[in-house]
Coordinates of C-alpha atoms and ligand atoms in Angstrom, one line a residue:
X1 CA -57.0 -29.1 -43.4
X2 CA -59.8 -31.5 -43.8
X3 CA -59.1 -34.6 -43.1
X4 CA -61.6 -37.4 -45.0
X5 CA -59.8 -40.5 -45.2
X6 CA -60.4 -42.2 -41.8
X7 CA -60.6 -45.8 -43.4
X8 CA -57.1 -44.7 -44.2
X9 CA -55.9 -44.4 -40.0
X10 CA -58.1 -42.6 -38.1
X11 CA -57.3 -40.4 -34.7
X12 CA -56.0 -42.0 -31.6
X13 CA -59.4 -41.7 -29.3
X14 CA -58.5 -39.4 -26.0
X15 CA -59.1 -42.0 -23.8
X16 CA -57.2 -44.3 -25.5
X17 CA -53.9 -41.9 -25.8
X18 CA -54.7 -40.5 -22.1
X19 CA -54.3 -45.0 -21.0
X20 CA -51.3 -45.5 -23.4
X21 CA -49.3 -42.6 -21.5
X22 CA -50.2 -43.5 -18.3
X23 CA -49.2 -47.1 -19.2
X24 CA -45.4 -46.0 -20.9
X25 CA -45.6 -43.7 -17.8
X26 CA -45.5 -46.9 -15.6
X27 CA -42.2 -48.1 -17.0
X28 CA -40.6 -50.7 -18.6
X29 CA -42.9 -53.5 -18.8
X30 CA -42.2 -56.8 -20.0
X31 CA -45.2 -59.2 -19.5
X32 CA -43.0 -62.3 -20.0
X33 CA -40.9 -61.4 -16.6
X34 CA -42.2 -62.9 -13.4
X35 CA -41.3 -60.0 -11.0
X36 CA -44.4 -57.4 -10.3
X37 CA -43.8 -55.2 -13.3
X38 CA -44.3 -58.3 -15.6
X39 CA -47.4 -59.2 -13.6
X40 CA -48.8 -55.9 -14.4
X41 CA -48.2 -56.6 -18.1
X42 CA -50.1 -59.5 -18.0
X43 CA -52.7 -58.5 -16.2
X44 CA -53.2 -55.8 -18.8
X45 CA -53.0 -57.9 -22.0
X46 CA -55.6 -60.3 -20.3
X47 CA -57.6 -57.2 -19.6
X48 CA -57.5 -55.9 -23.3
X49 CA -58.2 -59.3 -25.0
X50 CA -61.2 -59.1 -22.6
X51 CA -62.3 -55.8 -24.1
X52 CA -61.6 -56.9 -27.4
X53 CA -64.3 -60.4 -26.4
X54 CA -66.5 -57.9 -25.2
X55 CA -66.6 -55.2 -28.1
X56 CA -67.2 -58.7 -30.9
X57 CA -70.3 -59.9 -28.3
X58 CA -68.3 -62.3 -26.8
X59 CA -68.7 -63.0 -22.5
X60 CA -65.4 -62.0 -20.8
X61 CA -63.4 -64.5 -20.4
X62 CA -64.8 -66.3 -22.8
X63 CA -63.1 -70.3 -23.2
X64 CA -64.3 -70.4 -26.7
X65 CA -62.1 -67.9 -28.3
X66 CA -58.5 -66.4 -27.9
X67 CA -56.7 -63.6 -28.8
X68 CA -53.9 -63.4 -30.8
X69 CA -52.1 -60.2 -30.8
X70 CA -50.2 -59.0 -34.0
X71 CA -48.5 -56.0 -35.0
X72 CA -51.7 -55.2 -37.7
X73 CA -54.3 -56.4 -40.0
X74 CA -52.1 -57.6 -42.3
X75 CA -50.6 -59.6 -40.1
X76 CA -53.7 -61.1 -38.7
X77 CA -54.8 -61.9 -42.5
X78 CA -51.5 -63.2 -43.2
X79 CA -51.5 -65.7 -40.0
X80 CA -54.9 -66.8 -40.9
X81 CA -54.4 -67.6 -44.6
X82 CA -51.2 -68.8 -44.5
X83 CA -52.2 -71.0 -42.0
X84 CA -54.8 -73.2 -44.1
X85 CA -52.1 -74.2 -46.9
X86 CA -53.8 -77.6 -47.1
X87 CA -57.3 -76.3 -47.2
X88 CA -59.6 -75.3 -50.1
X89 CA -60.0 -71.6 -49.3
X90 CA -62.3 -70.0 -50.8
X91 CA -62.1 -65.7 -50.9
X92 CA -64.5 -63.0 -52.3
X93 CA -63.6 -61.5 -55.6
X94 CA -63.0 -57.9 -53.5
X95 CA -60.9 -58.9 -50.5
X96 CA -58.4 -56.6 -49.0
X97 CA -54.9 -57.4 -50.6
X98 CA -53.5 -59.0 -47.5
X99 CA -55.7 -61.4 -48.3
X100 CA -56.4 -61.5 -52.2
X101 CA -52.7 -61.5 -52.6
X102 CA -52.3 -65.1 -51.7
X103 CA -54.7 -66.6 -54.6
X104 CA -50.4 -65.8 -56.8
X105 CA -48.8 -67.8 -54.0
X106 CA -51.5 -70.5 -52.9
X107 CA -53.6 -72.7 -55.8
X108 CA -56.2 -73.8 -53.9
X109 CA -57.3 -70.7 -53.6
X110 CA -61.5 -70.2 -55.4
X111 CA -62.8 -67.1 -55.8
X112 CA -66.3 -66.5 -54.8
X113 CA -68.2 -63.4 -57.1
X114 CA -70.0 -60.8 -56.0
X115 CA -72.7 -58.8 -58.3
X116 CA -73.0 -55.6 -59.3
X117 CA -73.9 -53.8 -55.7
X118 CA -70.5 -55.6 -54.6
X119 CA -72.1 -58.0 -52.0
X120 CA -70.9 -61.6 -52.4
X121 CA -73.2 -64.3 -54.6
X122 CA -74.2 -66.6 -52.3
X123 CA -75.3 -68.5 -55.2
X124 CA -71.6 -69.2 -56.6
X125 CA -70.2 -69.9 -53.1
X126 CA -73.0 -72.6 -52.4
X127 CA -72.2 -74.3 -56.0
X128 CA -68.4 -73.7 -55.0
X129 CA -68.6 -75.3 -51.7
X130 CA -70.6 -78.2 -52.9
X131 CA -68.5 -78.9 -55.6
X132 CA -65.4 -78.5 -54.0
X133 CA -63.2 -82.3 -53.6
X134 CA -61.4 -81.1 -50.4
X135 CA -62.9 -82.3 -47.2
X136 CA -61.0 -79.4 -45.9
X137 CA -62.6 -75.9 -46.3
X138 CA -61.8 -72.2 -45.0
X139 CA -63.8 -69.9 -46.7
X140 CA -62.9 -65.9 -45.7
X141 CA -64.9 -62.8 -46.6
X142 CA -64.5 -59.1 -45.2
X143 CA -67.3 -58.0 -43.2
X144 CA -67.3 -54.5 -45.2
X145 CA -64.9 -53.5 -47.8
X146 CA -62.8 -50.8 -47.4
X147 CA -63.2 -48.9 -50.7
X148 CA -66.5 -49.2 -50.9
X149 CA -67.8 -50.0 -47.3
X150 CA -70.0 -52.0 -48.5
X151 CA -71.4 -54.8 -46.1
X152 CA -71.3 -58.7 -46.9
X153 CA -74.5 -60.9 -45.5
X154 CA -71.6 -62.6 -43.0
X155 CA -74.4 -64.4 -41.0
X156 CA -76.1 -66.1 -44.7
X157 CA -72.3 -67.0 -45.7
X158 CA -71.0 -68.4 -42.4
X159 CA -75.0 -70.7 -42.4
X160 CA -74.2 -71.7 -46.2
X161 CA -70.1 -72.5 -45.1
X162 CA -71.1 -74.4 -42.3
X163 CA -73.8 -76.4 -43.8
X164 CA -70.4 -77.3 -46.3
X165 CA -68.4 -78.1 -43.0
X166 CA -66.1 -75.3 -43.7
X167 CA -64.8 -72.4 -41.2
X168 CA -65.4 -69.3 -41.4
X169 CA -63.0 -66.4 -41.5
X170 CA -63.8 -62.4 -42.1
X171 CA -61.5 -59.7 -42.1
X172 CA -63.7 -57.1 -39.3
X173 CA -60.8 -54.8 -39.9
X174 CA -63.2 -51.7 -41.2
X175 CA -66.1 -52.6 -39.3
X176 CA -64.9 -52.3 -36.0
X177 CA -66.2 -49.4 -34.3
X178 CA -68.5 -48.4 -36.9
X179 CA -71.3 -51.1 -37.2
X180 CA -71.9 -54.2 -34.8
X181 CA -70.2 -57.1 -35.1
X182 CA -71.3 -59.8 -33.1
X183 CA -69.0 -62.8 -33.8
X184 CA -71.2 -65.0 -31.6
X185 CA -74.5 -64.4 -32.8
X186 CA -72.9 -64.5 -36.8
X187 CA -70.7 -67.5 -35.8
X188 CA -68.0 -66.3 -37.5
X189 CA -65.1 -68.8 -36.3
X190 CA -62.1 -66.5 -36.9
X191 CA -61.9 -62.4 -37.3
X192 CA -58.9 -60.1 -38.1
X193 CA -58.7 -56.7 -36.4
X194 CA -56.5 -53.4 -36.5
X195 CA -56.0 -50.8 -34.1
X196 CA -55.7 -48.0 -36.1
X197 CA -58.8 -48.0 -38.1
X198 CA -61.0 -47.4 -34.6
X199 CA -59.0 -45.4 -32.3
X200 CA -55.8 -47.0 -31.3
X201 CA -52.2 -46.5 -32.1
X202 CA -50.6 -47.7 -35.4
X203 CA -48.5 -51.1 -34.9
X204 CA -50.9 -53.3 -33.1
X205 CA -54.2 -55.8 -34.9
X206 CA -55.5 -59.0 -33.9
X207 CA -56.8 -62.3 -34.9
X208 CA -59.9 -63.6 -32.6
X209 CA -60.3 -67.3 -33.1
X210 CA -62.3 -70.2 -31.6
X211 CA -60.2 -72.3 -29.6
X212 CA -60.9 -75.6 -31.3
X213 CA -58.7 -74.4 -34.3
X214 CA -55.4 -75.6 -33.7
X215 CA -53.6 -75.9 -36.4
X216 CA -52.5 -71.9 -36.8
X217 CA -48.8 -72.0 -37.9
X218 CA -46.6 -68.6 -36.7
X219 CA -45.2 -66.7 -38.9
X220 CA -42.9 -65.0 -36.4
X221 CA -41.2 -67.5 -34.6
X222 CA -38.8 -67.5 -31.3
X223 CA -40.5 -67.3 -27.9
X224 CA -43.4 -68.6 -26.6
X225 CA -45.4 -65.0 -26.6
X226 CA -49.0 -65.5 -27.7
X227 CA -48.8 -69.3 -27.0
X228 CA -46.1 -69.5 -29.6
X229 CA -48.3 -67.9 -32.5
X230 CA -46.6 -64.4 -32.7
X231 CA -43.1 -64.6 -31.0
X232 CA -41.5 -61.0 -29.6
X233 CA -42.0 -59.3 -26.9
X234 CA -45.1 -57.5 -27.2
X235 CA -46.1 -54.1 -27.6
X236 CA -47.4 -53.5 -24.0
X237 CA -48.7 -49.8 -24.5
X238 CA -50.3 -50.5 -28.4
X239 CA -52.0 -53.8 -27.0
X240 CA -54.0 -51.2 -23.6
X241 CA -54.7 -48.9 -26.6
X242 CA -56.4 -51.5 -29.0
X243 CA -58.6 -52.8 -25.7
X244 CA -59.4 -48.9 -24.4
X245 CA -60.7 -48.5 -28.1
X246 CA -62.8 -51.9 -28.2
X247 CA -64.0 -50.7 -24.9
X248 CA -65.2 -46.9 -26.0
X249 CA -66.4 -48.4 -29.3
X250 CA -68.6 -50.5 -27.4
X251 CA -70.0 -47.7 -25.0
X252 CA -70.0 -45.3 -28.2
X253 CA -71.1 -48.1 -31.3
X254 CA -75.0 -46.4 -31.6
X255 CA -74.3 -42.9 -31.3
X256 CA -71.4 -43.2 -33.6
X257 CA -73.3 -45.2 -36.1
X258 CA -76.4 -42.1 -36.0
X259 CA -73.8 -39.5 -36.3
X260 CA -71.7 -40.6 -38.9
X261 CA -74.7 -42.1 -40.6
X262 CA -76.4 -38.4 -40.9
X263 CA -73.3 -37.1 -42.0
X264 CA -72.6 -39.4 -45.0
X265 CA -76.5 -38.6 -45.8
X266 CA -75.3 -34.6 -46.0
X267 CA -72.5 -35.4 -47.7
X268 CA -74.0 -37.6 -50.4
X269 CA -77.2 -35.3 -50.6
X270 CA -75.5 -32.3 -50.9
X271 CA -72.9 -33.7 -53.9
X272 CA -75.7 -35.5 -55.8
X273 CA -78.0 -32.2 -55.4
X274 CA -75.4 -30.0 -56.5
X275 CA -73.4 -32.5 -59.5
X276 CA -74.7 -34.3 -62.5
X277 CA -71.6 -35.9 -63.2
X278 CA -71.1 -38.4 -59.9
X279 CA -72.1 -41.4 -58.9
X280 CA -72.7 -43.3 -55.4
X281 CA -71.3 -46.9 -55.6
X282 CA -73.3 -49.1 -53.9
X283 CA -76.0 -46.3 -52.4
X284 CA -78.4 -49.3 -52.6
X285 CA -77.2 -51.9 -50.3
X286 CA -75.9 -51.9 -46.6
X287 CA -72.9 -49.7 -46.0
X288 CA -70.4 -48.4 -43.2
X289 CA -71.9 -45.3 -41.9
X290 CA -68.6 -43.3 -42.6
X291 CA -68.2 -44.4 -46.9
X292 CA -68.8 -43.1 -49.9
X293 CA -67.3 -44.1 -53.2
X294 CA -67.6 -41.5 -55.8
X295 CA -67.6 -41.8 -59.7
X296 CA -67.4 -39.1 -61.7
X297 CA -68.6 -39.2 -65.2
X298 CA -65.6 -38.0 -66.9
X299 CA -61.9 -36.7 -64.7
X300 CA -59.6 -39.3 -63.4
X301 CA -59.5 -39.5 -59.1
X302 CA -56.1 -38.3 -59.5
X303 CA -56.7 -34.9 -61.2
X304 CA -59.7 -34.5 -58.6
X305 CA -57.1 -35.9 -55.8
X306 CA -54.6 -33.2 -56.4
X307 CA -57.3 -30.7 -56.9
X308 CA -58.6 -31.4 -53.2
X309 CA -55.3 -31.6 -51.4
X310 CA -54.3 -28.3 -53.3
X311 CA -57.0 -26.8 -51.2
X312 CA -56.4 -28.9 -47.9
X313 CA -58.7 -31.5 -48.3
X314 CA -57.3 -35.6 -48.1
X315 CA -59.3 -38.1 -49.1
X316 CA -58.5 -41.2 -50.9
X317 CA -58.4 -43.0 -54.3
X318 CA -59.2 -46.7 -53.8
X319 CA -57.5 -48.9 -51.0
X320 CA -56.4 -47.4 -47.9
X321 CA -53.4 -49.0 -48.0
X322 CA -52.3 -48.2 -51.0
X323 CA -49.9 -45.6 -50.7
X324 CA -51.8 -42.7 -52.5
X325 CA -50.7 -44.0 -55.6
X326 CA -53.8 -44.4 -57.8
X327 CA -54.0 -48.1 -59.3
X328 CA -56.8 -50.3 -60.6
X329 CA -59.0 -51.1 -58.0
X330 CA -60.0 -55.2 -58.5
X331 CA -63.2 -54.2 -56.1
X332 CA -64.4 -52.0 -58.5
X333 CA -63.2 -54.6 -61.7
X334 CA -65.1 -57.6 -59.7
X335 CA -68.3 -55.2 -59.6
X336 CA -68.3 -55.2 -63.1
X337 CA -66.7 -51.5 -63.6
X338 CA -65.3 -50.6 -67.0
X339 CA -61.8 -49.3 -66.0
X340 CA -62.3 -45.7 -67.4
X341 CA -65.1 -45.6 -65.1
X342 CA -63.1 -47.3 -62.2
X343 CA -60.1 -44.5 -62.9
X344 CA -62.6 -41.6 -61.2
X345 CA -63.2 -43.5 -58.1
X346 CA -62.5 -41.2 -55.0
X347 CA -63.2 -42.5 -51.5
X348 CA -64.6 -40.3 -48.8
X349 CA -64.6 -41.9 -45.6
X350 CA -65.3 -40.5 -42.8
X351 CA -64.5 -40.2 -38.9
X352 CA -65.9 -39.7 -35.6
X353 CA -65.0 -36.2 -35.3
X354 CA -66.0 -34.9 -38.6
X355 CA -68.2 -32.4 -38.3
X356 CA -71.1 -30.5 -40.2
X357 CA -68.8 -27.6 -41.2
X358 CA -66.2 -29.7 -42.8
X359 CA -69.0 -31.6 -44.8
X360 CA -70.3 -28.6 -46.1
X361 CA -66.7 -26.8 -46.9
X362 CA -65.9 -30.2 -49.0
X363 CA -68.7 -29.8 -50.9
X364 CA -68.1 -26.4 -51.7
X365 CA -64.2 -27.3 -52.5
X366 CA -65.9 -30.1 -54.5
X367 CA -68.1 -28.0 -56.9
X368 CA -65.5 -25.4 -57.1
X369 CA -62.9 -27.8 -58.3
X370 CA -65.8 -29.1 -60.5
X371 CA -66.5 -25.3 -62.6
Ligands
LIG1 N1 -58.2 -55.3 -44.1 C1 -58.9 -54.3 -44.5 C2 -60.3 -54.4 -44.9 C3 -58.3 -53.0 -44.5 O1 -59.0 -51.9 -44.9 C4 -56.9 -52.9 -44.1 C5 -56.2 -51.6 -44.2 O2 -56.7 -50.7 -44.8 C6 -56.3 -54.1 -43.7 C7 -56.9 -55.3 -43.7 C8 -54.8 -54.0 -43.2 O3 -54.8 -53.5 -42.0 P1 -53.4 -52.9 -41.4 O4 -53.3 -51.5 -41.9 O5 -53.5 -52.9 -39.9 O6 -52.3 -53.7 -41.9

């Protein structure tokens, strides 16, 4: 099997799953107790949170942001969004749907374009900001889109948003542990994070925000776990995996950028060199070393989709979240794709374990499905 849709879940990293056993192999663990095997617990969510602080170029221990720890992405999106009811919030035209799925439920919701590469018009945000009558603003982006992986200029949006006095949200949740994100020298105020898209077990995300926002509102409520923003009891061994991958992703970030950087170059080359009928979107601007969005002139992803898996190869059509089911992707439509066009999208995304030999087998696969 060849496995190419890591912006789908990735592999648990060694050292991660090698920490999360020894830490179930310690016991039961409630950090909420105040005997010793509570202590523990808290000693090891403080020491994750660190990691986390560390990995988004934070100092450990920093007082200007916390951690909240939530049971994904989603979650984290949700908590954020939800949370600025009351504010203007404006939203790029290709956010993830955790997000974009609140401009049916919330009307103050504006979305910002982006042009045909897929980056965000700074142009329409500025006018939007300026013309906007709230006094209070939110304005959230991704850092890299997860069909795509194409990059947004966070740093340009977060000066332009704070110029407007507005705060600054981006969803990290595909760029963590494939391309730097340095929170503090972007001054993003607020990131969302997922375990399982760098390394760490399914069930666990985060949101990272500056302390002088205050007016989060929980979503789960009940006890006072995560200073009363995500009630339960929380997932003690998911929470040491999420920092043990923050922590390798730091010690790893350059090498795996290179690697997975040379192998999307292969991959790409070799398709382009050898097919007439596929395009690269966004081969033009910034991208996450590990994606490639395909077009093909003419045959819908999902008659390519079930050609691949037929012969052992996954990879992905559209959002990684959207249950293999092939839909309309409103990335693509916001690009300015015609939806014929948008119907042969196939995402290849890649991990830190694919290898040379798998890159070259799929392109073999690919032009044989292709005669
Ligand atoms: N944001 C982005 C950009 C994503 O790609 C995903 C998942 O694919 C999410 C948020 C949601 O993350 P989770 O799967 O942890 O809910």
């Amino acid at each position: 099997m060849i496995y190419l849709d890591h912006n789908a879940t990735t592999d648990i990293h060694p050292q991660v799953l090698r920490k999360v056993n020894e830490v179930i192999d310690l016991g039961p663990i409630n950090p909420s107790s105040t005997h010793s095997n509570g202590q523990i617990g808290k000693r090891l969510l403080q020491e994750s949170r660190n990691y986390i602080l560390s990995l988004l170029g934070l100092r450990l221990n920093d007082n200007d942001y916390r951690v909240i720890f939530t049971s994904s992405g989603t979650e984290a999106n949700n908590l954020i969004i939800s949370s600025f009811k009351n504010y203007e919030i404006f939203i790029s035209a290709i956010e993830h749907s955790s997000i974009y799925i609140y401009t049916k439920y919330i009307k103050n919701i504006t979305v910002i374009k982006v042009n045909k590469q897929g980056v965000l018009d700074i142009n329409d945000l500025t006018s939007k900001l300026k013309n906007s009558s709230f006094s209070k603003k939110i304005v959230s982006v991704m850092f890299a889109n997860n069909e795509t992986g194409i990059i947004q200029p966070i740093k340009e949006i977060c000066k332009v948003a704070h110029r407007y006095r507005a705060l600054v949200h981006s969803d990290c949740v595909q760029a963590m542990g494939k391309v730097d994100v340095n929170i503090s020298n972007i001054k993003i105020d607020c990131a969302s994070i997922s375990g399982h898209k760098f390394g760490a077990p399914m069930g666990v995300g985060a949101l990272i925000v500056r302390n002088s926002i205050d007016n989060l509102i929980p979503q789960i409520i009940g006890g006072g776990q995560e200073r009363s923003l995500r009630a339960g009891t929380e997932n003690v061994p998911s929470i040491v995996g999420l920092g043990i991958a923050s922590k390798v992703a730091k010690d790893e970030l350059k090498d795996r950028f290179h690697y997975m950087s040379r192998l999307r170059s292969r991959l790409e080359n070799g398709l382009l060199a050898t097919n007439d009928s596929i395009e690269i979107v966004g081969a033009g601007v910034p991208r996450l070393p590990n994606t490639s969005l395909i077009l093909h002139s003419n045959k819908t992803s999902e008659t390519q989709l079930i050609a691949l898996d037929l012969r052992g190869v996954s990879v992905s059509s559209g959002s990684a979240c959207s249950s293999g089911t092939s839909y309309s992707s409103h990335v693509l439509l916001a690009m300015g794709y015609t939806k014929n066009k948008l119907d042969t999208a196939f995402r290849v995304s890649l991990g830190i374990g694919t290898t040379d030999k798998e890159i070259d087998k799929f392109i073999t696969i690919y032009n044989e499905i292709n005669e």
